[in-house]
XYZ file of C-alpha atoms in Angstrom:
520
model
C 0.392 -0.083 0.054
C 1.622 3.472 -1.176
C 0.544 6.701 0.420
C 1.616 10.262 0.988
C 3.636 11.253 4.017
C 1.716 12.637 6.997
C 2.473 16.438 7.475
C 3.930 15.289 11.181
C 6.876 13.322 8.823
C 7.612 16.369 6.925
C 10.269 17.795 8.959
C 12.151 14.460 9.406
C 11.982 13.446 6.242
C 13.948 16.450 5.122
C 16.094 16.329 8.563
C 17.257 12.624 7.452
C 18.085 14.011 3.954
C 19.834 17.050 4.803
C 22.428 15.100 7.261
C 25.492 13.583 5.828
C 25.161 10.171 5.958
C 27.233 9.817 8.674
C 25.243 12.117 10.800
C 21.358 10.593 10.493
C 22.161 8.974 13.594
C 20.601 12.073 14.965
C 17.139 11.148 13.832
C 17.026 7.815 16.017
C 15.376 7.353 18.681
C 17.160 4.530 21.032
C 15.537 2.820 23.830
C 17.230 0.355 26.713
C 14.555 -1.869 28.281
C 14.620 -4.428 31.205
C 13.125 -7.396 30.008
C 10.840 -8.922 33.162
C 12.175 -12.655 34.308
C 10.154 -15.493 32.838
C 10.768 -15.041 29.493
C 12.751 -16.655 27.252
C 14.257 -15.356 23.730
C 11.372 -17.354 21.530
C 8.774 -15.198 23.998
C 10.554 -11.789 23.111
C 10.501 -12.424 19.076
C 6.824 -13.682 19.315
C 6.270 -10.343 21.009
C 8.003 -7.966 18.723
C 6.600 -10.239 15.969
C 2.829 -9.443 17.249
C 4.082 -5.782 17.193
C 5.223 -4.758 13.807
C 2.159 -7.031 12.783
C -0.123 -4.664 14.664
C 1.366 -1.379 13.801
C 2.316 -0.549 10.010
C 4.556 2.483 10.859
C 7.216 -0.241 12.097
C 7.344 -2.008 8.387
C 6.869 1.012 5.929
C 9.577 2.393 3.889
C 9.888 5.768 2.071
C 10.789 6.617 -1.561
C 11.187 9.278 -3.891
C 12.209 7.305 -7.159
C 8.879 8.605 -8.587
C 8.320 12.447 -10.088
C 6.469 14.485 -7.502
C 6.085 13.900 -3.754
C 7.883 11.387 -1.723
C 5.670 8.393 -0.396
C 5.494 5.408 2.164
C 5.236 1.736 1.172
C 3.763 -0.340 3.729
C 5.320 -3.849 3.787
C 3.594 -7.207 4.574
C 4.160 -8.298 8.030
C 6.815 -10.497 8.588
C 9.650 -11.111 11.520
C 11.162 -7.610 13.392
C 14.602 -7.378 12.773
C 16.244 -8.684 15.812
C 19.753 -9.692 16.960
C 20.270 -11.945 19.852
C 23.713 -11.547 21.760
C 25.329 -12.899 24.733
C 26.673 -10.777 27.541
C 29.026 -13.213 28.430
C 32.806 -13.793 26.999
C 32.117 -16.558 24.659
C 34.024 -15.379 21.748
C 31.188 -13.784 19.995
C 31.105 -9.955 19.402
C 30.352 -7.974 22.451
C 26.887 -6.402 22.814
C 28.530 -2.831 23.422
C 29.880 -2.860 20.190
C 27.162 -4.434 18.160
C 24.893 -1.499 20.219
C 27.380 1.116 19.074
C 27.242 0.041 15.458
C 23.409 0.078 14.981
C 22.851 2.904 17.071
C 25.299 5.081 14.965
C 24.514 3.156 11.391
C 21.974 5.252 9.061
C 18.475 3.305 8.275
C 18.605 2.982 4.215
C 14.492 4.209 4.448
C 14.093 2.946 1.007
C 14.577 -0.824 2.306
C 14.792 -0.790 5.642
C 12.039 -1.584 8.360
C 12.817 1.747 10.770
C 12.928 -0.754 13.821
C 16.139 -2.611 14.875
C 16.089 -4.699 18.497
C 19.048 -6.218 20.087
C 18.040 -8.814 22.887
C 21.198 -9.366 25.238
C 21.170 -12.536 27.053
C 23.000 -14.034 30.120
C 23.388 -17.840 30.373
C 20.892 -18.010 27.658
C 18.328 -15.934 29.720
C 17.242 -12.548 28.045
C 17.888 -9.564 30.375
C 17.870 -6.543 28.480
C 16.458 -5.119 24.770
C 18.075 -2.172 23.166
C 15.803 -0.609 20.317
C 17.062 1.743 17.914
C 13.761 3.666 15.941
C 13.895 5.671 13.194
C 12.225 9.154 14.080
C 10.210 9.395 10.559
C 8.537 6.586 11.529
C 7.557 7.329 15.617
C 7.410 10.154 17.911
C 7.803 10.245 21.507
C 4.125 9.478 22.352
C 4.149 6.321 19.877
C 7.172 5.158 21.407
C 5.660 5.566 25.023
C 2.318 3.652 23.550
C 4.777 0.694 22.125
C 6.455 0.359 25.222
C 3.090 -0.297 27.381
C 1.952 -2.570 24.414
C 4.941 -4.488 24.342
C 5.320 -4.380 28.363
C 1.513 -5.951 28.666
C 2.598 -8.309 26.139
C 5.651 -9.837 28.700
C 3.168 -9.600 31.639
C 1.123 -11.815 29.903
C 3.606 -14.214 29.031
C 5.100 -14.404 32.378
C 1.335 -14.847 33.868
C 0.625 -17.264 31.197
C -2.779 -15.615 30.606
C -3.918 -13.898 27.032
C -2.869 -10.307 26.601
C -6.103 -7.874 26.405
C -4.304 -5.420 23.992
C -7.238 -2.525 22.474
C -7.474 -3.018 18.383
C -5.907 -0.557 15.933
C -8.849 2.033 15.320
C -6.640 4.217 13.242
C -3.529 3.876 11.166
C -1.315 6.405 9.567
C -2.848 6.142 6.068
C -6.040 7.259 8.017
C -4.717 10.092 8.886
C -2.993 11.271 5.789
C -6.508 10.956 4.043
C -7.689 13.471 7.177
C -5.124 15.625 6.246
C -5.843 15.770 2.519
C -9.476 17.169 3.730
C -7.779 19.969 5.477
C -6.978 23.468 4.484
C -3.883 24.853 5.979
C -4.060 28.381 4.936
C -5.256 30.043 8.290
C -2.915 28.540 10.194
C 0.047 29.460 7.295
C -1.067 33.111 7.484
C -0.163 33.623 11.428
C 3.464 32.150 10.400
C 3.516 34.238 7.129
C 2.778 37.290 9.880
C 5.462 35.955 11.986
C 8.598 35.416 9.786
C 7.451 39.072 8.517
C 8.656 40.217 11.276
C 12.022 38.655 11.735
C 15.312 39.770 10.239
C 16.690 38.138 7.133
C 19.855 36.508 9.123
C 19.371 36.074 12.845
C 23.180 35.566 12.829
C 23.870 38.688 10.480
C 26.442 40.128 12.822
C 28.305 37.247 14.054
C 28.514 35.106 11.110
C 31.784 35.273 8.952
C 32.644 35.484 5.861
C 32.562 32.365 3.370
C 30.730 28.880 3.984
C 31.056 26.862 7.116
C 34.109 24.588 7.370
C 32.268 22.366 9.792
C 29.730 21.909 12.455
C 31.298 21.929 15.980
C 29.931 19.209 18.589
C 29.590 19.321 21.965
C 27.569 17.872 24.822
C 27.001 18.657 28.238
C 25.854 15.990 31.268
C 24.674 17.528 34.120
C 23.039 15.792 37.263
C 22.190 18.843 38.822
C 19.920 20.007 35.779
C 17.413 17.684 36.191
C 15.915 18.468 39.668
C 16.704 22.328 39.112
C 14.484 22.294 36.113
C 11.627 19.899 37.320
C 11.505 22.234 40.562
C 11.688 25.615 38.669
C 8.692 24.124 36.264
C 7.068 23.114 39.518
C 7.610 26.701 40.972
C 5.818 28.487 37.571
C 3.712 25.871 36.436
C 5.354 25.332 33.518
C 7.059 22.472 31.374
C 10.792 21.557 31.874
C 11.294 21.864 28.660
C 10.308 25.555 28.675
C 12.936 26.288 31.769
C 15.556 25.283 29.186
C 13.734 27.020 25.984
C 13.901 30.180 28.886
C 17.463 29.812 29.352
C 18.252 29.250 25.622
C 16.330 32.204 24.393
C 18.147 34.609 26.522
C 21.909 33.139 25.913
C 20.982 33.034 22.100
C 19.761 36.546 22.271
C 23.100 37.776 24.112
C 25.129 35.548 21.292
C 23.647 36.980 18.235
C 22.981 40.418 20.262
C 18.898 41.020 18.842
C 16.207 41.625 20.170
C 14.733 38.206 20.145
C 16.295 34.890 18.684
C 13.773 33.243 16.174
C 14.427 29.780 15.617
C 12.260 26.437 15.788
C 11.108 24.636 18.502
C 8.940 21.321 18.349
C 5.707 20.326 19.963
C 2.995 17.285 19.162
C 0.210 17.182 17.429
C -2.040 14.375 19.562
C -4.549 17.269 20.286
C -5.566 17.723 16.992
C -8.071 16.395 15.131
C -9.625 12.288 15.570
C -6.810 10.459 14.494
C -4.770 11.367 17.628
C -3.888 7.664 18.748
C -2.426 6.684 15.730
C 1.018 5.732 16.311
C 3.013 7.482 13.789
C 5.410 11.024 13.663
C 2.884 13.372 14.302
C 4.625 16.437 15.127
C 5.508 20.012 13.914
C 8.173 22.715 14.382
C 7.333 25.801 15.620
C 8.551 29.375 15.356
C 9.684 31.063 18.384
C 9.819 34.818 18.852
C 10.617 35.925 22.363
C 11.294 39.762 22.721
C 14.117 40.435 25.000
C 14.887 43.689 24.327
C 13.506 45.163 27.884
C 16.161 42.717 29.884
C 13.170 41.010 31.667
C 13.989 38.844 34.632
C 14.051 35.430 34.557
C 10.483 34.914 35.637
C 9.165 37.053 33.071
C 11.324 35.562 30.500
C 9.793 32.023 31.461
C 6.070 33.451 31.588
C 6.469 35.201 27.901
C 8.245 31.780 26.733
C 5.272 29.534 28.206
C 3.110 31.990 26.366
C 4.007 32.353 22.933
C 5.268 28.567 23.114
C 0.974 28.186 23.413
C 0.338 30.817 20.392
C 2.691 28.722 18.242
C 1.220 25.541 19.205
C -2.377 26.594 18.411
C -0.988 27.011 14.741
C 1.356 24.557 14.611
C -0.574 21.616 12.577
C 0.464 22.657 9.016
C 2.742 20.999 6.730
C 6.140 21.986 7.450
C 7.554 22.369 4.385
C 4.843 24.911 3.238
C 6.423 27.050 6.424
C 9.997 26.291 4.584
C 8.539 27.822 1.278
C 7.121 30.903 3.098
C 10.682 31.446 4.538
C 12.232 31.273 0.941
C 10.051 33.753 -0.673
C 10.372 36.054 2.357
C 14.203 36.128 2.146
C 14.538 35.060 5.533
C 17.106 32.400 6.970
C 16.041 30.197 9.693
C 18.351 27.331 10.648
C 18.268 26.954 14.402
C 16.544 24.377 16.586
C 15.921 23.738 20.138
C 14.602 20.103 20.670
C 13.829 18.833 24.136
C 12.877 14.808 24.447
C 12.015 12.586 27.317
C 14.225 9.429 27.443
C 13.221 7.557 30.982
C 14.856 4.649 29.826
C 18.694 6.170 29.488
C 21.189 6.951 32.246
C 24.599 8.479 32.906
C 25.515 7.409 36.120
C 27.391 10.762 36.121
C 28.072 12.397 39.409
C 29.234 15.863 38.295
C 28.911 17.743 35.291
C 31.296 17.379 32.483
C 31.451 19.232 28.503
C 32.338 16.364 26.156
C 33.815 17.272 22.775
C 32.607 14.904 19.599
C 34.603 15.200 16.465
C 33.267 17.867 13.847
C 31.272 17.298 11.479
C 30.605 17.956 7.767
C 28.899 21.337 7.323
C 25.412 20.819 6.026
C 23.199 23.848 6.556
C 21.958 24.178 9.987
C 23.421 26.989 11.744
C 22.819 25.425 15.292
C 21.379 23.062 16.750
C 20.598 22.242 20.552
C 18.669 19.004 21.520
C 18.096 18.967 25.414
C 17.155 15.009 26.616
C 16.056 14.036 29.734
C 17.299 10.825 31.109
C 16.761 9.511 34.620
C 19.181 10.434 36.070
C 20.689 13.545 34.415
C 19.986 15.866 31.764
C 22.354 16.000 28.242
C 22.579 19.133 26.697
C 24.033 18.399 23.035
C 24.657 21.672 20.835
C 25.683 21.365 17.059
C 26.737 24.678 15.795
C 28.672 25.861 12.046
C 31.980 27.046 12.435
C 30.835 30.152 10.888
C 28.447 31.375 13.383
C 30.043 30.190 16.707
C 34.015 28.699 17.198
C 34.624 26.255 20.046
C 34.924 28.958 22.658
C 31.295 30.311 22.147
C 30.186 26.875 22.001
C 31.712 25.892 25.436
C 30.657 28.879 27.149
C 27.148 28.730 25.888
C 26.554 25.233 27.509
C 28.337 25.532 30.623
C 26.215 28.841 30.867
C 22.716 27.034 30.047
C 23.590 25.160 33.140
C 24.755 27.692 35.102
C 21.622 29.752 34.761
C 18.868 27.309 35.467
C 20.986 26.331 38.581
C 21.465 29.838 39.441
C 17.483 30.496 39.638
C 16.725 27.500 41.136
C 18.867 28.313 44.242
C 18.424 32.284 44.375
C 15.301 32.844 42.273
C 15.652 36.487 42.491
C 15.891 39.278 39.752
C 18.077 37.219 37.351
C 18.187 39.246 34.169
C 18.860 38.587 30.549
C 21.593 40.831 30.755
C 22.822 38.884 34.071
C 22.968 35.606 31.962
C 24.714 37.496 29.319
C 27.363 38.077 31.958
C 27.275 34.439 33.239
C 27.989 33.158 29.578
C 30.952 36.015 28.880
C 30.561 35.573 25.352
C 33.522 37.715 22.927
C 31.920 40.264 21.449
C 31.284 40.258 18.078
C 33.758 40.813 15.382
C 34.023 44.105 13.033
C 31.683 43.276 9.932
C 34.071 41.324 7.414
C 34.373 41.707 3.872
C 32.348 39.072 2.436
C 34.749 37.022 0.016
C 31.882 34.698 -1.724
C 32.993 35.153 -5.058
C 30.412 34.047 -7.632
C 31.291 31.285 -9.392
C 30.815 31.335 -12.774
C 28.636 27.959 -13.676
C 29.928 24.673 -15.614
C 29.038 24.604 -19.146
C 25.308 22.981 -19.125
C 25.269 23.393 -15.271
C 22.245 25.515 -15.288
C 19.917 23.963 -17.745
C 20.850 20.985 -15.537
C 19.954 22.239 -12.271
C 16.624 23.795 -14.352
C 15.745 20.142 -16.098
C 15.830 18.530 -12.403
C 14.008 21.061 -10.516
C 11.263 20.873 -13.746
C 11.201 16.985 -14.107
C 10.783 16.414 -10.232
C 7.676 19.268 -10.008
C 6.256 18.871 -13.002
C 6.833 22.354 -14.031
C 6.222 23.513 -17.870
C 9.706 25.904 -17.286
C 11.580 27.216 -14.490
C 13.389 30.812 -14.372
C 16.630 30.384 -13.104
C 16.950 33.774 -11.635
C 14.271 32.808 -9.011
C 15.634 30.802 -6.002
C 13.723 27.349 -5.927
C 10.426 27.838 -3.774
C 10.060 31.082 -5.994
C 10.420 28.953 -9.332
C 7.685 26.676 -7.985
C 9.845 23.561 -6.406
C 8.371 22.147 -3.714
C 10.602 21.404 -0.666
C 9.423 17.858 -0.066
C 10.853 16.998 -3.699
C 14.133 18.243 -3.147
C 15.581 14.404 -2.569
C 14.166 13.884 -5.967
C 15.772 16.847 -7.588
C 19.431 15.895 -6.331
C 18.771 12.174 -7.372
C 18.045 13.598 -11.174
C 21.110 15.579 -10.585
C 23.084 12.686 -9.664
C 21.827 10.847 -12.595
C 22.808 13.771 -14.973
C 26.800 13.870 -13.455
C 26.259 16.639 -11.489
C 26.484 17.318 -7.807
C 27.982 19.717 -5.469
C 24.241 21.664 -4.667
C 22.721 20.733 -0.907
C 19.041 20.000 0.023
C 19.366 23.134 2.553
C 20.503 25.686 -0.035
C 17.650 24.767 -2.303
C 15.448 25.495 0.606
C 16.894 28.683 1.083
C 17.213 32.429 -0.657
C 19.500 31.958 -3.214
C 18.678 31.957 -6.848
C 18.952 28.926 -8.819
C 21.448 30.477 -11.639
C 23.821 31.537 -8.413
C 23.300 27.257 -6.459
C 24.443 26.015 -10.425
C 27.758 27.735 -9.782
C 28.309 25.260 -7.404
C 27.296 22.056 -9.513
C 30.634 19.658 -10.667
C 30.917 17.120 -12.883
C 33.126 14.682 -11.188
C 36.053 14.279 -12.947
C 35.840 17.726 -14.891
C 36.921 20.361 -12.291
C 37.695 19.604 -8.522
C-alpha cells in the first residue's frame, strides 16, 4: 500500500536528507529496556513480531524514486529485525560494540524497516533489549504506547494468560487521508505574519564570511540540571522543557545581540483532529519569537516563553514544507532549532557535570541545533554549531552558561535578568563586519540547464526561471531529494538540500554544481 507522508513526517524527511550519512543517527530514538524475568528469547521474538504486525508504521519504507511527492510503502507483516547477543565472554561480538554500530548506522529508509532490536542474554536468559527506531516512523508519544503494549505482552506471557490489547482503530494511511481534507491556509497566515517580523539573518552580526568549514559538536551532562529544571517548572507551573527553552532564548539573544532569537522548536499534534491515537510521527516544528529587548527577569522571560509557545502551538498543525517555502519567498534564513526529548530509560550515572567534545562533522546547512535530553538521572544538552556562526569557545560557554543559569535561578530565584545571563556566559564580542569574499562562481557549461531541468522534472513544471530561488521558481521543498537524485543521474553534484530551501537564485547555485572528473 502506497501513501503520501503525513504532515508530522515532513520535518524528519527533510532532516534525514539534509544530514550527511554519518550524522543521520541524529534521527534515531534509542531505548534501553529491562526484560522482565520469566521470558525466553522465543517469547521476546514473538512479542516483537506481534508488535510489527499490528503497527504498519514499523514496517514502512520511504521513497522518492518517482517524480512528484515522496511516498510511503507499507510492507507485509514479517519477522522484526532482531539480533540476539550474549553478555558473556564466549568469543562472539560484545553487545556494546554491536549496539553502538546499530545505533550509529543510518537506516536505508527505502529498503529497511524503521526498527532494529538487540536482545542481550546471560546464560541464555534475555535480560535487556535495545531498540533503535527511526524518528520518521515514530514520535515520543508513539514510543510510549509501543513500550506499554510490549510490556503488557511480556506480563501476559509471564502470567500465562492472554494479553488484552485494544484493536488498532486508525492507521497512518487514515491520518493522511484526513490531512488531505484540511485547509492549512489560516494557520499559514499566522506563520507568514511571524516571518515578516523576522530579520533576514538572526546570526547576521556573528556570521563569518564564506561557507562554514565544519559543524562543531559538544555536549554537557549534568545530574544537577534534572532536579533544578523540575523544581523551577513546578514553581512557575510550566513544563521543564520551557525552563530550558527560556535559558536557551536568553543565551542566544545575548550571543547574537538581537531583540529576540528566532528559531524552531517542536510540539506534538495529538490534540488535533480525530486521529490523535495513530502510531506514527505526528509532531510539528514551530517558529518561536520571544522579545527580550527590555532585559526581563528570568521569571518574566519564562512566562513569555510559555505564552508564546502556546500561541505557536495553536497554529502548529501545518505541513512543515509550506513554512519553509514561506521563509524562502520572504528572503528569510531560519536555521536554528531547539529540541527537548524525555528519555527515562537512559541514564548517565554521572556524579558531576562535564562537557564532552565530539569529532567535528561536515557542515550541512544548519546554523545551530540544541537538543536537551531528560534522562532518568541527568540532563544531556548537545549543541551542534556551524563554524561560521560559533567557534569552540562560544560553544563551550553556551553549554556551561545554560547549566549555570538554571542552577543559579533554582538556588536564588531573584531578579536574574537577561543581561545577567549574558554576563554569566561571557561571550566574546562580535567581530567587526568582514568583507564578503564569496566570489560568484561561473557555472560549468550546462550546469544552469541541468539544474533547471531537474527542478522542472521533479515538480512537473513547464518551465523554470533560474533567476529565482527554488521555491519562487515553483519548486516544492519535499521534492528536493528527487531533484538531487535527478542531478546525480545527469552527472552533477555539489548543491545541497539546505541550499535549495534557501533564498539563493538557482543560477547562482548552479555555480556550485560539478561534474566529477571535470573540476575539483
